[in-house]
PDB file of C-alpha atoms in Angstrom:
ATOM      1  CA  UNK A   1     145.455  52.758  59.645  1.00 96.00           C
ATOM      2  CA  UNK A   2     143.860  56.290  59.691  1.00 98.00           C
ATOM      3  CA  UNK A   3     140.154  57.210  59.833  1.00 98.00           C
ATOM      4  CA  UNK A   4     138.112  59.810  58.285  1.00 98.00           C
ATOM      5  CA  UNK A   5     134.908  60.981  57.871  1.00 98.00           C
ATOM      6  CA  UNK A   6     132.974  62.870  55.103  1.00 98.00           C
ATOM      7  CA  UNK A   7     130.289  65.432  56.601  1.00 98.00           C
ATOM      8  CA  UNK A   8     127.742  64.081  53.904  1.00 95.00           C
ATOM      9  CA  UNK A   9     125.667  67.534  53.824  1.00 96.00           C
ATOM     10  CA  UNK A  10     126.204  70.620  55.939  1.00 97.00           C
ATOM     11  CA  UNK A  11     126.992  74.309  55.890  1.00 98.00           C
ATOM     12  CA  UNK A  12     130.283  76.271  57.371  1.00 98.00           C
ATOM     13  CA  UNK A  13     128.744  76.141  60.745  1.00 98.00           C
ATOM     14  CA  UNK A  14     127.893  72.564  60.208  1.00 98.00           C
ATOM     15  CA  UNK A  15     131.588  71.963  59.536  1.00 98.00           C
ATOM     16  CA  UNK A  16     133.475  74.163  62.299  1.00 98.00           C
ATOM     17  CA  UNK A  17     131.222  72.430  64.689  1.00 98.00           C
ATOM     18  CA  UNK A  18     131.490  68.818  63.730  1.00 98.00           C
ATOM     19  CA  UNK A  19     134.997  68.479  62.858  1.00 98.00           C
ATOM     20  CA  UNK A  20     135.868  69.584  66.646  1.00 98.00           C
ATOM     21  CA  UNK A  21     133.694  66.204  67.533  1.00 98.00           C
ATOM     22  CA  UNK A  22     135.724  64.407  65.225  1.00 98.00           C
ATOM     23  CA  UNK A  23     138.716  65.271  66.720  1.00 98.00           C
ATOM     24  CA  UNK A  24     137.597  64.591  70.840  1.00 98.00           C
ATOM     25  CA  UNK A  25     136.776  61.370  69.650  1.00 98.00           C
ATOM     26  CA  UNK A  26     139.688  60.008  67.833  1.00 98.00           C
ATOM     27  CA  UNK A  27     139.211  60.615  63.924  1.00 98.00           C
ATOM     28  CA  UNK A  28     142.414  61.295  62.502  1.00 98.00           C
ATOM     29  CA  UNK A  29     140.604  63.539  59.047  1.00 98.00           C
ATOM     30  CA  UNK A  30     137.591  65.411  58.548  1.00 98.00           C
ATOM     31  CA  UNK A  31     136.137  65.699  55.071  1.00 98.00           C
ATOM     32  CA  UNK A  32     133.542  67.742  53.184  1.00 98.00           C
ATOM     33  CA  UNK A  33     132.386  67.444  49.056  1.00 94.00           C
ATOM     34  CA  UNK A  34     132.867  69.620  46.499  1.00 94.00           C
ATOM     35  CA  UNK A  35     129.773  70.471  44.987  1.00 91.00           C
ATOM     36  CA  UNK A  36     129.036  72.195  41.386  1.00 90.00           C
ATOM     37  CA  UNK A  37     127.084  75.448  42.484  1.00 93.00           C
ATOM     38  CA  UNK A  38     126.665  75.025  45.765  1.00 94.00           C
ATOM     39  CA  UNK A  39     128.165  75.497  49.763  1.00 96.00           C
ATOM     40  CA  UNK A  40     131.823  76.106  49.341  1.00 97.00           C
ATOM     41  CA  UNK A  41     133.726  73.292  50.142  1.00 98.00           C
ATOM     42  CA  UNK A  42     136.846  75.782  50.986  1.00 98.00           C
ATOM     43  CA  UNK A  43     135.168  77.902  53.197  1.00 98.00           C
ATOM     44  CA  UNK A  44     133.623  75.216  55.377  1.00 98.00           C
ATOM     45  CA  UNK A  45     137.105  73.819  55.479  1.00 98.00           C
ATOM     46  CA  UNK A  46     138.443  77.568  56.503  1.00 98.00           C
ATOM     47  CA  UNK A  47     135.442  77.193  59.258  1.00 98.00           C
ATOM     48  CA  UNK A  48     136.882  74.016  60.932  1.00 98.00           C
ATOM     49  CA  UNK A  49     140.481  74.923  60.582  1.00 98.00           C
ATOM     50  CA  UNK A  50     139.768  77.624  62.785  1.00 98.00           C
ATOM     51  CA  UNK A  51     137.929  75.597  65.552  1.00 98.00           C
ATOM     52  CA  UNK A  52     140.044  72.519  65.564  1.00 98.00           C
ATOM     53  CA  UNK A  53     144.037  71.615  66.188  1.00 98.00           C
ATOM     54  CA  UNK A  54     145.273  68.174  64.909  1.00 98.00           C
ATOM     55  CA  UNK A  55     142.454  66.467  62.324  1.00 98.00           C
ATOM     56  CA  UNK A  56     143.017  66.703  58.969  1.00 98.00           C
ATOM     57  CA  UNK A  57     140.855  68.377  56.524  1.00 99.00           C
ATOM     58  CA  UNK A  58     140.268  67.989  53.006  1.00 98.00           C
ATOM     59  CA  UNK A  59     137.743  67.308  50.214  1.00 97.00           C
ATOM     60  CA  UNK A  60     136.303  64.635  49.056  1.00 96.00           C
ATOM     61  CA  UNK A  61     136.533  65.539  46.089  1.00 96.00           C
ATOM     62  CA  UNK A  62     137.364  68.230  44.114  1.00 98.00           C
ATOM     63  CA  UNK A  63     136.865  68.060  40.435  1.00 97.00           C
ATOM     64  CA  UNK A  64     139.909  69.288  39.312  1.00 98.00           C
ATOM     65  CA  UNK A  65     139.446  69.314  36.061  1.00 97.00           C
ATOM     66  CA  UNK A  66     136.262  71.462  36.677  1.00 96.00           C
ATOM     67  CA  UNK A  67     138.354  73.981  38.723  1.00 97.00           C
ATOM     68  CA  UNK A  68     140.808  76.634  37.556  1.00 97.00           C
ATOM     69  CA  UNK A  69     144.581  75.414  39.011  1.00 98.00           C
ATOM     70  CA  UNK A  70     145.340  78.374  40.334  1.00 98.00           C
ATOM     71  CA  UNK A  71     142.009  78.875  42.047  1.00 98.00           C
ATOM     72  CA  UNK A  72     142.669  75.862  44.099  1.00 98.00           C
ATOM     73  CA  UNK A  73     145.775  76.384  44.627  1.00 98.00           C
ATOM     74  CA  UNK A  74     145.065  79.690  46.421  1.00 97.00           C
ATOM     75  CA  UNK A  75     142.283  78.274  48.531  1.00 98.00           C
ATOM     76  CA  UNK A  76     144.601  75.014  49.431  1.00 98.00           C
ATOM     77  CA  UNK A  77     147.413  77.463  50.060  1.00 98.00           C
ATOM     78  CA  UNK A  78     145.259  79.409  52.264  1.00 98.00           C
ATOM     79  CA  UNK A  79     142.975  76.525  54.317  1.00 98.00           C
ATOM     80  CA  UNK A  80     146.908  74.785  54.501  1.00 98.00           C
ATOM     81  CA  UNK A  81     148.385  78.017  56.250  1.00 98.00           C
ATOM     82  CA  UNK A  82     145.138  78.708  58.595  1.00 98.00           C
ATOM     83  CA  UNK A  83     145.299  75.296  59.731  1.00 98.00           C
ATOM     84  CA  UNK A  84     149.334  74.964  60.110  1.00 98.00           C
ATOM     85  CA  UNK A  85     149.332  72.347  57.380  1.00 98.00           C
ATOM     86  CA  UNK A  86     146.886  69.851  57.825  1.00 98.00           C
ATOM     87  CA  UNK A  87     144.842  70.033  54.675  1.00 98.00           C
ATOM     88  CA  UNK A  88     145.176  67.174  52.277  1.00 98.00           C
ATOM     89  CA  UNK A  89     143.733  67.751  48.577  1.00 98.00           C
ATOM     90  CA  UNK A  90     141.404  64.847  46.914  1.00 98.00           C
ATOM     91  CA  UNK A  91     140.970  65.124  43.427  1.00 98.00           C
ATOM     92  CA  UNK A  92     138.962  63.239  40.706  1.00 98.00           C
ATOM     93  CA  UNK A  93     137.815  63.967  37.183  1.00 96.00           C
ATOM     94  CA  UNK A  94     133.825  64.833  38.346  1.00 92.00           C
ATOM     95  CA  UNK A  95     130.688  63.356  38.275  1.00 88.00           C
ATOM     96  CA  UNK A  96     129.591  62.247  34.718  1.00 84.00           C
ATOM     97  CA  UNK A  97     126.290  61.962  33.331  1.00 82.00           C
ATOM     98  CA  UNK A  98     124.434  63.547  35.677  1.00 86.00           C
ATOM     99  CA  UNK A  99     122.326  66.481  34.953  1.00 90.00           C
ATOM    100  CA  UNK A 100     122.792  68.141  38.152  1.00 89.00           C
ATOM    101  CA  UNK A 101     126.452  68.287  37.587  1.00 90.00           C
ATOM    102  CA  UNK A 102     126.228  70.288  34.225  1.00 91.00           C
ATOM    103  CA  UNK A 103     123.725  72.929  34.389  1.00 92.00           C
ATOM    104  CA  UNK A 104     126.096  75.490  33.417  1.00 93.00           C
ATOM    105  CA  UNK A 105     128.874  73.663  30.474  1.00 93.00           C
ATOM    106  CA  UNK A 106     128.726  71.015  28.197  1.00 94.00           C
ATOM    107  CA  UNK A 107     130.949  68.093  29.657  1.00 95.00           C
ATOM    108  CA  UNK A 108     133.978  68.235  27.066  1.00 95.00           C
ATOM    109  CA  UNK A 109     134.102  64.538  27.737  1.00 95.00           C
ATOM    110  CA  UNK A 110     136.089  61.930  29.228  1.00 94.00           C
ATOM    111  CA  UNK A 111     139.599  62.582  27.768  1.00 96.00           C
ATOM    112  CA  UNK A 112     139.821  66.139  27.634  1.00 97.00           C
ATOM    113  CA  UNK A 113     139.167  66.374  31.396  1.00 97.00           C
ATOM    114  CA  UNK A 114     141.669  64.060  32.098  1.00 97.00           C
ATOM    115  CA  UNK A 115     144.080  66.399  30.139  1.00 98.00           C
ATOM    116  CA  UNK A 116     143.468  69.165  32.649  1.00 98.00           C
ATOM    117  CA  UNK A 117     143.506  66.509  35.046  1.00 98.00           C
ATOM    118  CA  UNK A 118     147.204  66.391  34.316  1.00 98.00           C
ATOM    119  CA  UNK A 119     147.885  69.910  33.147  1.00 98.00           C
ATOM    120  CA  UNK A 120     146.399  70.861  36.648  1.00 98.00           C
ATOM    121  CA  UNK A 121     148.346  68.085  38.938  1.00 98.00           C
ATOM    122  CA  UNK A 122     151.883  69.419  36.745  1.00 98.00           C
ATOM    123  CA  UNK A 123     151.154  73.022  37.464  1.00 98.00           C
ATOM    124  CA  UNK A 124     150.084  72.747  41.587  1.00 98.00           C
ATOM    125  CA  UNK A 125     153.747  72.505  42.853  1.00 97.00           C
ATOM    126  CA  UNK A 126     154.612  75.774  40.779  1.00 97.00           C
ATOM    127  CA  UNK A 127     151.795  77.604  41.879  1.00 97.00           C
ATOM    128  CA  UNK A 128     152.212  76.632  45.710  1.00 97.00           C
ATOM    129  CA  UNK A 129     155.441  78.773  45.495  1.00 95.00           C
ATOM    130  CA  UNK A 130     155.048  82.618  45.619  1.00 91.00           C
ATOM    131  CA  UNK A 131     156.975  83.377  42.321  1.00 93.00           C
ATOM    132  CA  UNK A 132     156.222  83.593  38.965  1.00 94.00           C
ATOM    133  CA  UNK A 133     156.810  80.658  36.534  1.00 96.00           C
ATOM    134  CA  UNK A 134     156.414  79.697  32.678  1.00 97.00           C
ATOM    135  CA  UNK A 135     153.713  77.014  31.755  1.00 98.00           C
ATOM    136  CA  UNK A 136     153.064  75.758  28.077  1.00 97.00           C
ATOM    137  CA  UNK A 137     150.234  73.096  27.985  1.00 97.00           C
ATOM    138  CA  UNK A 138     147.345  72.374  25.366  1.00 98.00           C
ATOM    139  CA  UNK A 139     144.789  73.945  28.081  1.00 98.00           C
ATOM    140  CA  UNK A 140     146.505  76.010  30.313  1.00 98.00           C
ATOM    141  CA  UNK A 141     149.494  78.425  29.941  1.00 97.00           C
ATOM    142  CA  UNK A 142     151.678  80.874  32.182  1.00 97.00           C
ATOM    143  CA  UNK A 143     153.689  84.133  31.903  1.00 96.00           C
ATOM    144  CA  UNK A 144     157.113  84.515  33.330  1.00 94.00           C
ATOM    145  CA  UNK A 145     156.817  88.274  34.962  1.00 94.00           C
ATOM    146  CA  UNK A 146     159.663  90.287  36.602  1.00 91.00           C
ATOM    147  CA  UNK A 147     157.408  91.185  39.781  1.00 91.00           C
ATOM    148  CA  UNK A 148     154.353  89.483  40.899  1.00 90.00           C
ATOM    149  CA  UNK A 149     152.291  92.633  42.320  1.00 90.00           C
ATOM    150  CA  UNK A 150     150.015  91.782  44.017  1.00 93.00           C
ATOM    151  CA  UNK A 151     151.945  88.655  45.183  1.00 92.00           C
ATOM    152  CA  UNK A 152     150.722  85.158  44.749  1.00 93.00           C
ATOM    153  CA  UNK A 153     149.529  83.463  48.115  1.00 93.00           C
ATOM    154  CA  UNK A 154     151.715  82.336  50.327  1.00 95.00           C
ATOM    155  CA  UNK A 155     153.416  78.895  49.724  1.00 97.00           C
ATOM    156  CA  UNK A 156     151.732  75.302  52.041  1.00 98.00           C
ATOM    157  CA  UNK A 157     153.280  75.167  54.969  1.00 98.00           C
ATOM    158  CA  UNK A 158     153.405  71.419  53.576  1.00 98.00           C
ATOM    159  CA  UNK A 159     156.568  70.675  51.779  1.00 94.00           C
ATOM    160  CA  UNK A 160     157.300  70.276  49.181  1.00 91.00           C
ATOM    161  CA  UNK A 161     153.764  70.199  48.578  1.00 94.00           C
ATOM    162  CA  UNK A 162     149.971  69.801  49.880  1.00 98.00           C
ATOM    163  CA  UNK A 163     149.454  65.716  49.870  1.00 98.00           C
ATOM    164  CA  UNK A 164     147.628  64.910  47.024  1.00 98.00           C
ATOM    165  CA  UNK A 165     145.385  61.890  46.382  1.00 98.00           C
ATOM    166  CA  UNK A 166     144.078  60.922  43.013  1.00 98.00           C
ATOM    167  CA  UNK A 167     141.249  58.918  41.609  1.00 98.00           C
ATOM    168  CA  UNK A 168     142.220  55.906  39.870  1.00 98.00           C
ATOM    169  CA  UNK A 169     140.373  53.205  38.277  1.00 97.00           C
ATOM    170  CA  UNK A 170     141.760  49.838  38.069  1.00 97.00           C
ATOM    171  CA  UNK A 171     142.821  48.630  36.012  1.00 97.00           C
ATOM    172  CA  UNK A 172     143.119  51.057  33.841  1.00 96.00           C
ATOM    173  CA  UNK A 173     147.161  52.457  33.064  1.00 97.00           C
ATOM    174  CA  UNK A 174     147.417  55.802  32.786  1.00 97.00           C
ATOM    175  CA  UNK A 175     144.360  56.095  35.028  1.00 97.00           C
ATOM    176  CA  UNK A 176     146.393  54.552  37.960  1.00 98.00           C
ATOM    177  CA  UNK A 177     149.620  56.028  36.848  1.00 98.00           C
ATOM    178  CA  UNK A 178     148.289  59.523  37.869  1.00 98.00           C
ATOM    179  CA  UNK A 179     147.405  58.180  40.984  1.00 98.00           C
ATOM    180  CA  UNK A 180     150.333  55.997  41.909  1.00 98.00           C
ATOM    181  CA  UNK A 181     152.462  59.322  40.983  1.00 98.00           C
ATOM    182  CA  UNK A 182     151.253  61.709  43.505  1.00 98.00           C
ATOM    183  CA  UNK A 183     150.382  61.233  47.129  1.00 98.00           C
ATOM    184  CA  UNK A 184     147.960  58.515  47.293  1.00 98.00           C
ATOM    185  CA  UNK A 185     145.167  56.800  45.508  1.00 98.00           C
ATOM    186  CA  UNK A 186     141.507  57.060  45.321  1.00 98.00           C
ATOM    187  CA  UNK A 187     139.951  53.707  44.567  1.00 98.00           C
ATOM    188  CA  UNK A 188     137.649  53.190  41.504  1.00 96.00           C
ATOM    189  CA  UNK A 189     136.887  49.522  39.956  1.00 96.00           C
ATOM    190  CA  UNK A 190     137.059  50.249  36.063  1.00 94.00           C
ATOM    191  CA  UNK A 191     137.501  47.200  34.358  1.00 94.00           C
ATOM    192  CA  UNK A 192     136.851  46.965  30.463  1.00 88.00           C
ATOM    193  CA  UNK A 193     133.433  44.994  30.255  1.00 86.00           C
ATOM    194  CA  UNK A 194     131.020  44.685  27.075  1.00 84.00           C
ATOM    195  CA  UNK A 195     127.983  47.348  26.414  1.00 84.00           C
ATOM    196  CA  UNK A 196     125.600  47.303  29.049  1.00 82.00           C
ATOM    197  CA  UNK A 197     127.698  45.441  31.432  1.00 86.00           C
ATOM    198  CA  UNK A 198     127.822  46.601  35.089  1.00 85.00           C
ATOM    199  CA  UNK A 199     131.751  46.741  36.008  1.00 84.00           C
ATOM    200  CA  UNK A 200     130.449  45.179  39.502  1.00 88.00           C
ATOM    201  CA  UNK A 201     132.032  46.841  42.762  1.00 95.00           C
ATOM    202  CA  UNK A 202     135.474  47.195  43.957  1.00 97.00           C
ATOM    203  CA  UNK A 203     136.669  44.622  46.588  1.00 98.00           C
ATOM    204  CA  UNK A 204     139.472  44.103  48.945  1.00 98.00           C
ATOM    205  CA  UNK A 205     141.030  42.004  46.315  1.00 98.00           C
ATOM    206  CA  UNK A 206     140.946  44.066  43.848  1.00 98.00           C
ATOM    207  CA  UNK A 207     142.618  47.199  45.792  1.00 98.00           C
ATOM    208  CA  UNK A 208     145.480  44.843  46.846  1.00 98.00           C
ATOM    209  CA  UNK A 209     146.217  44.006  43.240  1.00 98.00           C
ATOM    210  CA  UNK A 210     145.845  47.938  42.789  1.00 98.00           C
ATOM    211  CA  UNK A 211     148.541  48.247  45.312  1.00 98.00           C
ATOM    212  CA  UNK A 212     150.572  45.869  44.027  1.00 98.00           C
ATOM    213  CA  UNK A 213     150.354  47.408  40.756  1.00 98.00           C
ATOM    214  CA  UNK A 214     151.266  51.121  42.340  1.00 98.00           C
ATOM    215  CA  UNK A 215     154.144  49.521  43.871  1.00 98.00           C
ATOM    216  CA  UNK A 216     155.993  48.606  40.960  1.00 98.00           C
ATOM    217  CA  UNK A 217     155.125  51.578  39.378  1.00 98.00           C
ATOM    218  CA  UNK A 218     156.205  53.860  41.674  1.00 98.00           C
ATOM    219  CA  UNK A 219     159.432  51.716  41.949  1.00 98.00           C
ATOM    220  CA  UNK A 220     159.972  52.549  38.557  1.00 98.00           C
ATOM    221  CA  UNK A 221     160.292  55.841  38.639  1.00 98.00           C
ATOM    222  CA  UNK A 222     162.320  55.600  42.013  1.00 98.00           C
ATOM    223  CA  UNK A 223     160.012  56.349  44.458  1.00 98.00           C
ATOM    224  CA  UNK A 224     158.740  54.282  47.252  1.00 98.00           C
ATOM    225  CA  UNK A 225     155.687  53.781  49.406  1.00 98.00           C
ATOM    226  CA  UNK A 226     156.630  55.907  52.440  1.00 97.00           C
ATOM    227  CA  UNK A 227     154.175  58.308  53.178  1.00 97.00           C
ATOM    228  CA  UNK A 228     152.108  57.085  50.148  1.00 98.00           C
ATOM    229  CA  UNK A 229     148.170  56.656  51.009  1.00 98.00           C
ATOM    230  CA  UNK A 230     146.159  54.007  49.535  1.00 98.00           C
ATOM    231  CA  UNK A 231     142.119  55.009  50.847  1.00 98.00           C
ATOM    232  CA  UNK A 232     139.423  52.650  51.208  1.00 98.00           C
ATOM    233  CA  UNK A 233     135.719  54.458  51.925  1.00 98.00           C
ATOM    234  CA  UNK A 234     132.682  52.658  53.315  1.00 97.00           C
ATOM    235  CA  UNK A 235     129.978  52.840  55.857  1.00 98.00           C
ATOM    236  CA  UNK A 236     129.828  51.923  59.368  1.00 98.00           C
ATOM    237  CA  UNK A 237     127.119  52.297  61.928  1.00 97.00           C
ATOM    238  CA  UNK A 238     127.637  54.581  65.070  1.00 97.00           C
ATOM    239  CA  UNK A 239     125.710  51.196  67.045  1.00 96.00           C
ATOM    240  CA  UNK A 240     127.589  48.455  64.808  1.00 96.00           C
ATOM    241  CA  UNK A 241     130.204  46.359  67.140  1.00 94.00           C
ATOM    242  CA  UNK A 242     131.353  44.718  64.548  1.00 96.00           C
ATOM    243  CA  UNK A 243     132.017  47.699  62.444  1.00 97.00           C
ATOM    244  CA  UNK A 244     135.915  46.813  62.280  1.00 98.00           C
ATOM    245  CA  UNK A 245     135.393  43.998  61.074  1.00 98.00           C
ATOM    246  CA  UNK A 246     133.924  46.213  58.019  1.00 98.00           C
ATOM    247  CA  UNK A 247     136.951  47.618  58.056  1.00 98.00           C
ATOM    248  CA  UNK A 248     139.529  44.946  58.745  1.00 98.00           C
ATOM    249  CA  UNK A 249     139.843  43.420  54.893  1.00 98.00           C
ATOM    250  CA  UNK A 250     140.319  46.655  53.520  1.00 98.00           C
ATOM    251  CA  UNK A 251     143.384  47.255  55.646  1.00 98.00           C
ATOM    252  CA  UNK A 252     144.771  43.713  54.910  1.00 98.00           C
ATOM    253  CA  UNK A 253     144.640  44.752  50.938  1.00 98.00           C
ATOM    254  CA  UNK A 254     147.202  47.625  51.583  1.00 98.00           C
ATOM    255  CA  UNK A 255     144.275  50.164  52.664  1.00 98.00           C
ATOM    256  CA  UNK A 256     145.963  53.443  54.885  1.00 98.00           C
ATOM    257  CA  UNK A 257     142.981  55.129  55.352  1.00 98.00           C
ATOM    258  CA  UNK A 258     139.274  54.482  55.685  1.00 98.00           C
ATOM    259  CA  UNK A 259     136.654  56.953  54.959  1.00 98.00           C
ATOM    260  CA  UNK A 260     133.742  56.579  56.749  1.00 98.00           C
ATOM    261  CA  UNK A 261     130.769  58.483  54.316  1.00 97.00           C
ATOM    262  CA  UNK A 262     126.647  58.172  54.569  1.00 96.00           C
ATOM    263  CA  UNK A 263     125.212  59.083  51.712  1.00 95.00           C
ATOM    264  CA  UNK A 264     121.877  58.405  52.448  1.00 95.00           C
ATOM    265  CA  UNK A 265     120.491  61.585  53.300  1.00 95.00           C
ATOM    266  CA  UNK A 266     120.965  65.179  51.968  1.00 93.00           C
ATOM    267  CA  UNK A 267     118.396  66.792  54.140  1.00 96.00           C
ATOM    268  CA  UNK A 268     120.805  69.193  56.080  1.00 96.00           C
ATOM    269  CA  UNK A 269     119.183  68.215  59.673  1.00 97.00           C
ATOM    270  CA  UNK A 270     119.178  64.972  59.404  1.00 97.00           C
ATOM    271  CA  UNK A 271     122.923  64.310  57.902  1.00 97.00           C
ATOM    272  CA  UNK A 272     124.064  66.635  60.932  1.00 97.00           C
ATOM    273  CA  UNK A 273     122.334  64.452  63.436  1.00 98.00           C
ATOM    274  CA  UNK A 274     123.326  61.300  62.126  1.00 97.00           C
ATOM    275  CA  UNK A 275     127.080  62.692  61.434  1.00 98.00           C
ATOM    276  CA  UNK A 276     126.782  63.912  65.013  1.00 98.00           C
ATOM    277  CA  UNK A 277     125.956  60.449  66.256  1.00 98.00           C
ATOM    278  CA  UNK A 278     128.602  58.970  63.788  1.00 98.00           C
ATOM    279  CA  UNK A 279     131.470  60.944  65.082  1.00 98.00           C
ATOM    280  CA  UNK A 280     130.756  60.543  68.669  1.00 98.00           C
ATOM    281  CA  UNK A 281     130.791  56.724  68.510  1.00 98.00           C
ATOM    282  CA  UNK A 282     134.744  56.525  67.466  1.00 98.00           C
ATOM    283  CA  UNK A 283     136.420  55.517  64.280  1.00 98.00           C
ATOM    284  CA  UNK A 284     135.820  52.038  63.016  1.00 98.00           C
ATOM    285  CA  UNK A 285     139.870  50.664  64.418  1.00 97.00           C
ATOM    286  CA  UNK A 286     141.079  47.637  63.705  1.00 96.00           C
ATOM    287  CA  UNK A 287     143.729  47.352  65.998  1.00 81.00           C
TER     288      UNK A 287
END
């Protein structure tokens, strides 16, 4: 089991400074959000690669299908080779139905962002090398060119390519198909219910028949569960002794990872203080 933590709000400085605390005391990743229009979650990311040795850094998340590919993949690329390749890339389809989210587009709905979803996720490992390459999809398309000049960015030093974890609901297919075909899955409980029903909340139980389920999938297509992530995220308290015992199920199901996230405040000054006071009480271990 590895342990992470999501710096809930927080600028670059925020970031270079906390992730070092999260690395004296034991946390094996470091996370930051991906906001719509507002910090960059790249830069901050930049910011604690530079101050830091061994955690790993990512997102939590990026909305792909919000994103241009090959913008990512630059600033992956880039926060990958800064850090000597400890980034790992999160990726969902975005926040839905909020206002907040979608001052700037119309959301194209549901299953046209998970077409980019998938146009994006086929087009990363081509654009993590630094040569040109042909692309043909309904959304996204690339040019075969003699000489890239200026060149692309430099390739991950992760091979054969940055780890990637998806969002997938259960039990939903194809949802969980992207997921269980990439690096590692992002839990989401999505089961079909009636109008107006609440889907209720995802449990240990339900991420172990997940993993099940992403077992014989990726069995199918030859592939096994070495190196694959399954990631469970929750809340702990920095004074909680019994905090693994939070934890402990989760692992049991097939969890890899747990994310430790407080979303309770925003205000910049107080999510430092309590991240501060997080970090410095140790991750959550169950062994």
């Amino acid at each position: 089991m590895k342990y992470g933590f999501v710096m809930a709000y927080g600028d670059a400085r925020d970031a270079a400074e906390l992730a070092v605390i999260a690395e004296q005391h034991g946390w094996d990743g470091f996370f930051v959000w991906e906001s719509i229009w507002g910090i960059d979650a790249w830069v901050m990311l930049g910011a604690a690669a530079m101050t830091t040795e061994r955690i790993r850094l990512g997102t939590m998340l990026t909305p792909l299908p919000r994103r241009k590919p090959w913008d990512v993949a630059g600033q992956v690329s880039t926060v990958d080779n800064l850090s000597n390749g400890r980034v790992i890339l999160s990726v969902g389809l975005g926040v839905t139905g909020e206002d907040r989210f979608w001052l700037f587009e119309q959301d194209p709905g549901r299953k046209v962002r998970a077409e980019l979803m998938d146009e994006s996720l086929e087009m990363l490992p081509y654009l993590w090398r630094d040569e040109p390459f042909e692309f043909s999809g309904k959304h996204y398309t690339s040019r075969k060119v003699p000489e890239l000049n200026p060149p692309a960015p430099p390739p991950p030093v992760q091979r054969p390519r940055v780890p990637t974890w998806v969002a997938g609901g259960w039990p939903r297919p194809k949802s969980m198909r992207r997921a269980a075909l990439q690096d590692g899955w992002l839990p989401n409980y999505a089961p079909i219910v009636a109008p107006g029903e609440p889907p209720g909340e995802l449990t240990p139980e339900h991420l172990a028949e997940g993993v099940a389920w992403i077992r014989r999938e990726r069995a199918a297509h030859g592939l096994t569960m070495d190196g694959y992530d399954v990631v469970a995220e929750g809340t702990t308290g920095a004074d909680d002794a019994r905090a693994a015992d939070t934890v402990r199920p989760w692992a049991e199901a097939g969890a890899t990872w747990w994310i430790d996230a407080d979303w309770s405040s925003l205000d910049q000054a107080v999510a430092r203080e309590a991240a501060e006071r997080r970090l410095r009480a140790g991750p959550p271990r169950v062994d």
